[in-house]
């Protein structure tokens, strides 16, 4: 059986370098390109890449995806910075290239995907829900893509269940003290040397709290998800948002 021809964009970055190693080690894949900032995207075409793993920056991701989709190269995207406007633009590009697949995974680790699922399930049963994400201080965006997605899922679950607004008597607050408001869910971002990627979802009800916590301790935690995404995206045209769609979660 022929090997899946995979390229990595952002290959010298923290997660990109780990992805290069993971693709090289995967028996069913061939690493055909490992591109960094300033490298020619035409290399993807020249090397016959079938899938590009996009792990760059919010400033670079759209240009890279525009090129990939126009050339019918499937993409697995871990880069953050997704807004409704960006998603609509990407959907527009994909409509012009209906056989091409793009997976955007706010988080590739199974624990983080499960954290989101558990938080979504628990959210309607508690009066209060807040998200705290904690990352290394080299991270350029806040809040994290994972925390934003988690808060959106929580908010949607609460809206569907008819949950009332969260109790909060705050009248005066320093800017930022109550975190960022993501669809009504407060999200707090911590940046601390020594950390990699961590998240807590705090839920509170009368006389009880529930804390759901996930810790990524090494970039290897993201690799099974990256490889799964690359294998599945080639047969999944259009936009898939969230690795959970490629997992058989009950
Ligand atoms: N989805 C996930 O599970 C997951 C996990 C970890 C990181 N991330 C995200 O992945 C992205 C990268 O994270 P990081 O910690 O590796 O950052 P990083 O800064 O270490 O790496 C980014 C790399 O991309 C390169 N780059 C920038 N523009 C480029 C371009 N146009 N073409 C090719 N390379 C380019 C940079 O030079 C750098 O080497 C961030 O958005 C981060 O939030 C996602
Ligand atoms: O290290 C990062 O940067 C990470 N970014 C993603 C996010 O913003 O959610 C995933 C976790 C690691």
mmCIF file of C-alpha atoms and ligand atoms in Angstrom:
data_model
loop_
_atom_site.group_PDB
_atom_site.id
_atom_site.type_symbol
_atom_site.label_atom_id
_atom_site.label_comp_id
_atom_site.label_asym_id
_atom_site.label_seq_id
_atom_site.Cartn_x
_atom_site.Cartn_y
_atom_site.Cartn_z
ATOM 1 C CA UNK A 1 0.000 0.000 0.000
ATOM 2 C CA UNK A 2 1.356 3.435 -0.872
ATOM 3 C CA UNK A 3 2.217 5.749 1.990
ATOM 4 C CA UNK A 4 0.313 8.932 2.757
ATOM 5 C CA UNK A 5 2.391 11.898 1.572
ATOM 6 C CA UNK A 6 2.428 14.401 4.421
ATOM 7 C CA UNK A 7 3.995 17.861 4.770
ATOM 8 C CA UNK A 8 4.418 19.891 7.944
ATOM 9 C CA UNK A 9 4.100 23.694 7.941
ATOM 10 C CA UNK A 10 5.735 25.370 10.928
ATOM 11 C CA UNK A 11 8.194 22.491 11.060
ATOM 12 C CA UNK A 12 10.700 24.297 13.285
ATOM 13 C CA UNK A 13 8.144 25.338 15.891
ATOM 14 C CA UNK A 14 7.454 23.636 19.198
ATOM 15 C CA UNK A 15 4.604 21.414 18.019
ATOM 16 C CA UNK A 16 5.742 21.392 14.376
ATOM 17 C CA UNK A 17 9.091 19.791 15.254
ATOM 18 C CA UNK A 18 7.258 17.091 17.209
ATOM 19 C CA UNK A 19 4.913 16.539 14.262
ATOM 20 C CA UNK A 20 7.881 16.086 11.917
ATOM 21 C CA UNK A 21 9.194 13.333 14.185
ATOM 22 C CA UNK A 22 5.755 11.711 14.492
ATOM 23 C CA UNK A 23 5.153 11.641 10.728
ATOM 24 C CA UNK A 24 8.660 10.285 10.117
ATOM 25 C CA UNK A 25 7.964 7.505 12.614
ATOM 26 C CA UNK A 26 4.542 6.572 11.210
ATOM 27 C CA UNK A 27 4.859 3.466 9.023
ATOM 28 C CA UNK A 28 1.967 4.470 6.777
ATOM 29 C CA UNK A 29 3.253 8.010 6.118
ATOM 30 C CA UNK A 30 6.053 9.683 4.226
ATOM 31 C CA UNK A 31 7.246 13.146 5.248
ATOM 32 C CA UNK A 32 7.593 14.906 1.895
ATOM 33 C CA UNK A 33 8.201 18.465 3.125
ATOM 34 C CA UNK A 34 9.000 20.273 6.365
ATOM 35 C CA UNK A 35 8.493 23.980 5.761
ATOM 36 C CA UNK A 36 9.318 26.936 7.969
ATOM 37 C CA UNK A 37 8.665 30.655 7.724
ATOM 38 C CA UNK A 38 9.742 32.013 4.323
ATOM 39 C CA UNK A 39 9.864 28.628 2.580
ATOM 40 C CA UNK A 40 8.066 28.299 -0.775
ATOM 41 C CA UNK A 41 4.586 26.787 -0.556
ATOM 42 C CA UNK A 42 5.048 25.508 -4.136
ATOM 43 C CA UNK A 43 7.207 22.799 -2.536
ATOM 44 C CA UNK A 44 3.944 21.186 -1.431
ATOM 45 C CA UNK A 45 2.931 20.777 -5.069
ATOM 46 C CA UNK A 46 6.417 19.805 -6.256
ATOM 47 C CA UNK A 47 6.627 17.032 -3.648
ATOM 48 C CA UNK A 48 3.084 15.770 -4.266
ATOM 49 C CA UNK A 49 1.928 16.378 -0.693
ATOM 50 C CA UNK A 50 -1.552 14.942 -0.047
ATOM 51 C CA UNK A 51 -1.918 16.407 3.437
ATOM 52 C CA UNK A 52 -0.411 19.528 4.996
ATOM 53 C CA UNK A 53 -0.234 19.644 8.782
ATOM 54 C CA UNK A 54 -0.571 23.342 9.598
ATOM 55 C CA UNK A 55 1.128 24.351 12.864
ATOM 56 C CA UNK A 56 2.245 27.945 12.356
ATOM 57 C CA UNK A 57 0.724 31.133 13.739
ATOM 58 C CA UNK A 58 -2.664 32.865 13.579
ATOM 59 C CA UNK A 59 -1.034 35.415 11.223
ATOM 60 C CA UNK A 60 0.132 32.753 8.740
ATOM 61 C CA UNK A 61 -2.551 30.111 8.786
ATOM 62 C CA UNK A 62 -5.042 31.674 6.372
ATOM 63 C CA UNK A 63 -2.497 32.243 3.607
ATOM 64 C CA UNK A 64 -1.269 28.689 3.933
ATOM 65 C CA UNK A 65 -4.780 27.238 3.842
ATOM 66 C CA UNK A 66 -5.750 29.365 0.859
ATOM 67 C CA UNK A 67 -2.808 27.848 -1.038
ATOM 68 C CA UNK A 68 -3.536 24.274 0.122
ATOM 69 C CA UNK A 69 -7.229 24.351 -0.729
ATOM 70 C CA UNK A 70 -6.605 25.944 -4.138
ATOM 71 C CA UNK A 71 -4.211 23.100 -4.913
ATOM 72 C CA UNK A 72 -6.459 20.335 -3.566
ATOM 73 C CA UNK A 73 -4.106 19.558 -0.671
ATOM 74 C CA UNK A 74 -5.978 18.379 2.424
ATOM 75 C CA UNK A 75 -5.050 20.091 5.678
ATOM 76 C CA UNK A 76 -4.906 19.222 9.349
ATOM 77 C CA UNK A 77 -4.820 22.461 11.316
ATOM 78 C CA UNK A 78 -3.746 22.920 14.915
ATOM 79 C CA UNK A 79 -3.046 26.626 14.637
ATOM 80 C CA UNK A 80 -5.298 28.841 16.717
ATOM 81 C CA UNK A 81 -7.031 32.171 16.080
ATOM 82 C CA UNK A 82 -10.304 30.935 14.563
ATOM 83 C CA UNK A 83 -13.148 33.432 14.313
ATOM 84 C CA UNK A 84 -16.532 33.107 12.621
ATOM 85 C CA UNK A 85 -15.224 35.343 9.819
ATOM 86 C CA UNK A 86 -12.180 33.151 9.211
ATOM 87 C CA UNK A 87 -14.286 30.001 9.228
ATOM 88 C CA UNK A 88 -16.687 31.528 6.700
ATOM 89 C CA UNK A 89 -13.766 32.459 4.437
ATOM 90 C CA UNK A 90 -12.360 28.943 4.639
ATOM 91 C CA UNK A 91 -15.771 27.428 3.881
ATOM 92 C CA UNK A 92 -15.932 29.680 0.820
ATOM 93 C CA UNK A 93 -12.582 28.380 -0.420
ATOM 94 C CA UNK A 94 -13.634 24.779 0.212
ATOM 95 C CA UNK A 95 -16.836 25.312 -1.772
ATOM 96 C CA UNK A 96 -14.579 25.971 -4.781
ATOM 97 C CA UNK A 97 -12.638 22.746 -4.125
ATOM 98 C CA UNK A 98 -15.323 20.314 -2.974
ATOM 99 C CA UNK A 99 -13.092 17.231 -2.774
ATOM 100 C CA UNK A 100 -10.628 18.823 -0.377
ATOM 101 C CA UNK A 101 -10.827 18.207 3.367
ATOM 102 C CA UNK A 102 -9.699 20.457 6.217
ATOM 103 C CA UNK A 103 -9.684 19.430 9.864
ATOM 104 C CA UNK A 104 -9.321 22.207 12.421
ATOM 105 C CA UNK A 105 -8.540 20.741 15.818
ATOM 106 C CA UNK A 106 -8.504 23.263 18.677
ATOM 107 C CA UNK A 107 -6.700 20.533 20.580
ATOM 108 C CA UNK A 108 -5.248 17.240 19.313
ATOM 109 C CA UNK A 109 -4.906 15.534 22.701
ATOM 110 C CA UNK A 110 -7.497 12.963 23.696
ATOM 111 C CA UNK A 111 -7.639 14.310 27.256
ATOM 112 C CA UNK A 112 -8.445 17.812 26.075
ATOM 113 C CA UNK A 113 -11.121 16.533 23.689
ATOM 114 C CA UNK A 114 -12.682 14.578 26.554
ATOM 115 C CA UNK A 115 -12.456 17.626 28.838
ATOM 116 C CA UNK A 116 -14.531 19.554 26.322
ATOM 117 C CA UNK A 117 -17.068 16.720 26.067
ATOM 118 C CA UNK A 118 -17.346 16.331 29.858
ATOM 119 C CA UNK A 119 -17.677 20.089 30.362
ATOM 120 C CA UNK A 120 -20.397 20.293 27.710
ATOM 121 C CA UNK A 121 -22.298 17.449 29.392
ATOM 122 C CA UNK A 122 -21.950 18.866 32.905
ATOM 123 C CA UNK A 123 -22.602 22.550 32.166
ATOM 124 C CA UNK A 124 -26.424 22.539 32.314
ATOM 125 C CA UNK A 125 -26.391 20.913 35.770
ATOM 126 C CA UNK A 126 -24.513 23.732 37.552
ATOM 127 C CA UNK A 127 -25.338 27.382 38.163
ATOM 128 C CA UNK A 128 -21.791 28.608 37.581
ATOM 129 C CA UNK A 129 -19.109 27.610 35.070
ATOM 130 C CA UNK A 130 -15.733 29.263 34.497
ATOM 131 C CA UNK A 131 -12.734 28.142 32.448
ATOM 132 C CA UNK A 132 -9.101 28.625 33.440
ATOM 133 C CA UNK A 133 -6.440 27.837 30.861
ATOM 134 C CA UNK A 134 -2.756 27.777 31.789
ATOM 135 C CA UNK A 135 0.047 27.808 29.214
ATOM 136 C CA UNK A 136 3.750 28.433 28.651
ATOM 137 C CA UNK A 137 4.623 32.145 28.400
ATOM 138 C CA UNK A 138 5.742 31.895 24.735
ATOM 139 C CA UNK A 139 2.168 31.425 23.594
ATOM 140 C CA UNK A 140 1.089 34.375 21.420
ATOM 141 C CA UNK A 141 -2.688 34.163 21.759
ATOM 142 C CA UNK A 142 -5.070 34.337 24.704
ATOM 143 C CA UNK A 143 -7.350 32.813 25.588
ATOM 144 C CA UNK A 144 -6.274 29.499 24.087
ATOM 145 C CA UNK A 145 -8.184 27.998 21.187
ATOM 146 C CA UNK A 146 -9.091 25.088 23.430
ATOM 147 C CA UNK A 147 -10.525 27.315 26.154
ATOM 148 C CA UNK A 148 -12.475 29.354 23.627
ATOM 149 C CA UNK A 149 -13.959 26.201 22.115
ATOM 150 C CA UNK A 150 -14.699 24.767 25.574
ATOM 151 C CA UNK A 151 -16.547 27.942 26.578
ATOM 152 C CA UNK A 152 -18.512 27.963 23.317
ATOM 153 C CA UNK A 153 -19.601 24.338 23.850
ATOM 154 C CA UNK A 154 -20.566 25.091 27.463
ATOM 155 C CA UNK A 155 -22.575 28.147 26.422
ATOM 156 C CA UNK A 156 -24.376 26.236 23.656
ATOM 157 C CA UNK A 157 -25.245 23.378 26.048
ATOM 158 C CA UNK A 158 -26.607 25.819 28.620
ATOM 159 C CA UNK A 159 -28.618 27.701 26.050
ATOM 160 C CA UNK A 160 -30.100 24.444 24.728
ATOM 161 C CA UNK A 161 -31.038 23.423 28.290
ATOM 162 C CA UNK A 162 -32.565 26.837 29.021
ATOM 163 C CA UNK A 163 -30.061 27.604 31.803
ATOM 164 C CA UNK A 164 -30.358 31.091 33.315
ATOM 165 C CA UNK A 165 -27.424 33.559 33.229
ATOM 166 C CA UNK A 166 -24.698 32.763 35.729
ATOM 167 C CA UNK A 167 -24.912 34.428 39.165
ATOM 168 C CA UNK A 168 -22.341 37.218 39.549
ATOM 169 C CA UNK A 169 -22.851 40.224 41.827
ATOM 170 C CA UNK A 170 -19.668 41.993 40.713
ATOM 171 C CA UNK A 171 -20.275 45.731 40.474
ATOM 172 C CA UNK A 172 -16.722 47.064 40.323
ATOM 173 C CA UNK A 173 -13.752 45.203 38.843
ATOM 174 C CA UNK A 174 -10.299 45.943 37.515
ATOM 175 C CA UNK A 175 -10.137 45.399 33.746
ATOM 176 C CA UNK A 176 -9.642 41.692 33.137
ATOM 177 C CA UNK A 177 -10.307 40.634 36.707
ATOM 178 C CA UNK A 178 -13.328 38.565 35.668
ATOM 179 C CA UNK A 179 -11.588 37.146 32.617
ATOM 180 C CA UNK A 180 -12.671 37.269 28.991
ATOM 181 C CA UNK A 181 -16.350 36.804 28.222
ATOM 182 C CA UNK A 182 -16.807 33.984 25.703
ATOM 183 C CA UNK A 183 -20.520 33.657 25.013
ATOM 184 C CA UNK A 184 -21.234 34.495 28.657
ATOM 185 C CA UNK A 185 -18.644 32.091 30.094
ATOM 186 C CA UNK A 186 -15.688 33.738 31.904
ATOM 187 C CA UNK A 187 -12.337 32.467 30.585
ATOM 188 C CA UNK A 188 -9.110 33.204 32.475
ATOM 189 C CA UNK A 189 -5.653 32.829 30.913
ATOM 190 C CA UNK A 190 -2.521 32.132 32.973
ATOM 191 C CA UNK A 191 0.966 32.308 31.389
ATOM 192 C CA UNK A 192 3.635 30.647 33.517
ATOM 193 C CA UNK A 193 7.181 29.438 32.851
ATOM 194 C CA UNK A 194 7.336 25.688 33.393
ATOM 195 C CA UNK A 195 3.860 24.992 32.045
ATOM 196 C CA UNK A 196 2.909 23.559 28.648
ATOM 197 C CA UNK A 197 -0.882 23.384 28.119
ATOM 198 C CA UNK A 198 -3.414 22.926 30.900
ATOM 199 C CA UNK A 199 -7.070 23.655 31.483
ATOM 200 C CA UNK A 200 -9.555 23.576 34.322
ATOM 201 C CA UNK A 201 -13.297 23.834 33.988
ATOM 202 C CA UNK A 202 -14.821 24.874 37.316
ATOM 203 C CA UNK A 203 -18.501 24.146 37.828
ATOM 204 C CA UNK A 204 -20.436 25.217 40.897
ATOM 205 C CA UNK A 205 -23.870 24.478 42.285
ATOM 206 C CA UNK A 206 -25.568 24.704 45.668
ATOM 207 C CA UNK A 207 -23.120 23.218 48.183
ATOM 208 C CA UNK A 208 -20.852 21.508 45.637
ATOM 209 C CA UNK A 209 -18.265 22.093 42.949
ATOM 210 C CA UNK A 210 -16.909 19.939 40.162
ATOM 211 C CA UNK A 211 -13.470 20.534 38.634
ATOM 212 C CA UNK A 212 -12.485 18.975 35.316
ATOM 213 C CA UNK A 213 -8.753 19.332 34.746
ATOM 214 C CA UNK A 214 -6.499 18.316 31.880
ATOM 215 C CA UNK A 215 -2.715 18.619 31.601
ATOM 216 C CA UNK A 216 -0.631 18.234 28.464
ATOM 217 C CA UNK A 217 2.845 17.625 29.862
ATOM 218 C CA UNK A 218 4.642 17.124 26.543
ATOM 219 C CA UNK A 219 3.962 17.882 22.888
ATOM 220 C CA UNK A 220 3.831 14.124 22.296
ATOM 221 C CA UNK A 221 0.294 14.296 23.771
ATOM 222 C CA UNK A 222 -0.878 15.934 20.540
ATOM 223 C CA UNK A 223 0.678 13.456 18.108
ATOM 224 C CA UNK A 224 -1.853 10.592 18.007
ATOM 225 C CA UNK A 225 -4.471 13.218 17.146
ATOM 226 C CA UNK A 226 -2.311 14.773 14.429
ATOM 227 C CA UNK A 227 -1.705 11.384 12.799
ATOM 228 C CA UNK A 228 -5.348 10.347 13.095
ATOM 229 C CA UNK A 229 -6.364 13.658 11.555
ATOM 230 C CA UNK A 230 -4.018 13.161 8.598
ATOM 231 C CA UNK A 231 -5.337 9.642 7.958
ATOM 232 C CA UNK A 232 -8.983 10.667 8.158
ATOM 233 C CA UNK A 233 -8.984 14.067 6.471
ATOM 234 C CA UNK A 234 -8.127 12.627 3.048
ATOM 235 C CA UNK A 235 -11.519 10.878 2.931
ATOM 236 C CA UNK A 236 -13.512 13.643 4.641
ATOM 237 C CA UNK A 237 -14.169 16.507 2.227
ATOM 238 C CA UNK A 238 -15.186 19.920 3.533
ATOM 239 C CA UNK A 239 -14.537 21.466 6.915
ATOM 240 C CA UNK A 240 -14.429 19.362 10.073
ATOM 241 C CA UNK A 241 -14.126 21.394 13.284
ATOM 242 C CA UNK A 242 -12.905 19.348 16.237
ATOM 243 C CA UNK A 243 -11.019 16.071 16.447
ATOM 244 C CA UNK A 244 -14.008 14.507 18.239
ATOM 245 C CA UNK A 245 -15.613 14.008 14.817
ATOM 246 C CA UNK A 246 -12.831 11.544 13.949
ATOM 247 C CA UNK A 247 -13.061 9.688 17.254
ATOM 248 C CA UNK A 248 -15.653 7.066 18.140
ATOM 249 C CA UNK A 249 -16.745 8.822 21.313
ATOM 250 C CA UNK A 250 -19.951 7.535 22.885
HETATM 251 N N1 LIG B 1 -4.324 22.068 18.318
HETATM 252 C C1 LIG B 1 -3.401 21.664 19.204
HETATM 253 O O1 LIG B 1 -3.511 20.589 19.820
HETATM 254 C C2 LIG B 1 -2.190 22.528 19.431
HETATM 255 C C3 LIG B 1 -1.170 22.120 20.278
HETATM 256 C C4 LIG B 1 -0.056 22.941 20.428
HETATM 257 C C5 LIG B 1 -0.005 24.152 19.751
HETATM 258 N N2 LIG B 1 -1.046 24.520 18.962
HETATM 259 C C6 LIG B 1 -1.034 25.752 18.187
HETATM 260 O O2 LIG B 1 -0.109 25.589 17.122
HETATM 261 C C7 LIG B 1 0.457 26.859 16.790
HETATM 262 C C8 LIG B 1 1.966 26.746 16.873
HETATM 263 O O3 LIG B 1 2.331 26.583 18.220
HETATM 264 P P1 LIG B 1 3.875 26.483 18.663
HETATM 265 O O4 LIG B 1 3.881 26.478 20.132
HETATM 266 O O5 LIG B 1 4.547 25.378 17.918
HETATM 267 O O6 LIG B 1 4.419 27.897 18.117
HETATM 268 P P2 LIG B 1 5.893 28.217 17.620
HETATM 269 O O7 LIG B 1 5.997 29.701 17.602
HETATM 270 O O8 LIG B 1 6.885 27.421 18.401
HETATM 271 O O9 LIG B 1 5.914 27.654 16.130
HETATM 272 C C9 LIG B 1 5.325 28.259 15.024
HETATM 273 C C10 LIG B 1 6.297 28.082 13.871
HETATM 274 O O10 LIG B 1 5.651 28.445 12.661
HETATM 275 C C11 LIG B 1 6.605 29.147 11.870
HETATM 276 N N3 LIG B 1 5.896 29.908 10.857
HETATM 277 C C12 LIG B 1 5.295 31.118 10.953
HETATM 278 N N4 LIG B 1 4.749 31.468 9.787
HETATM 279 C C13 LIG B 1 4.987 30.439 8.930
HETATM 280 C C14 LIG B 1 4.647 30.200 7.586
HETATM 281 N N5 LIG B 1 3.967 31.100 6.870
HETATM 282 N N6 LIG B 1 5.030 29.026 7.018
HETATM 283 C C15 LIG B 1 5.715 28.102 7.727
HETATM 284 N N7 LIG B 1 6.079 28.277 9.017
HETATM 285 C C16 LIG B 1 5.707 29.436 9.612
HETATM 286 C C17 LIG B 1 7.385 29.980 12.874
HETATM 287 O O11 LIG B 1 8.629 30.433 12.333
HETATM 288 C C18 LIG B 1 7.562 28.963 13.993
HETATM 289 O O12 LIG B 1 8.708 28.161 13.793
HETATM 290 C C19 LIG B 1 -0.164 27.868 17.767
HETATM 291 O O13 LIG B 1 -1.283 28.481 17.186
HETATM 292 C C20 LIG B 1 -0.592 26.989 18.923
HETATM 293 O O14 LIG B 1 -1.637 27.542 19.681
HETATM 294 C C21 LIG B 1 -2.124 23.741 18.788
HETATM 295 O O1 LIG B 2 0.948 25.641 23.227
HETATM 296 C C1 LIG B 2 -0.018 26.138 22.631
HETATM 297 O O2 LIG B 2 0.030 27.250 22.061
HETATM 298 C C2 LIG B 2 -1.283 25.383 22.572
HETATM 299 N N1 LIG B 2 -2.255 25.860 21.839
HETATM 300 C C3 LIG B 2 -3.532 25.269 21.654
HETATM 301 C C4 LIG B 2 -4.618 26.183 22.168
HETATM 302 O O3 LIG B 2 -4.496 27.407 22.050
HETATM 303 O O4 LIG B 2 -5.623 25.683 22.660
HETATM 304 C C5 LIG B 2 -3.631 23.874 22.220
HETATM 305 C C6 LIG B 2 -2.847 23.671 23.453
HETATM 306 C C7 LIG B 2 -1.398 24.102 23.279
#
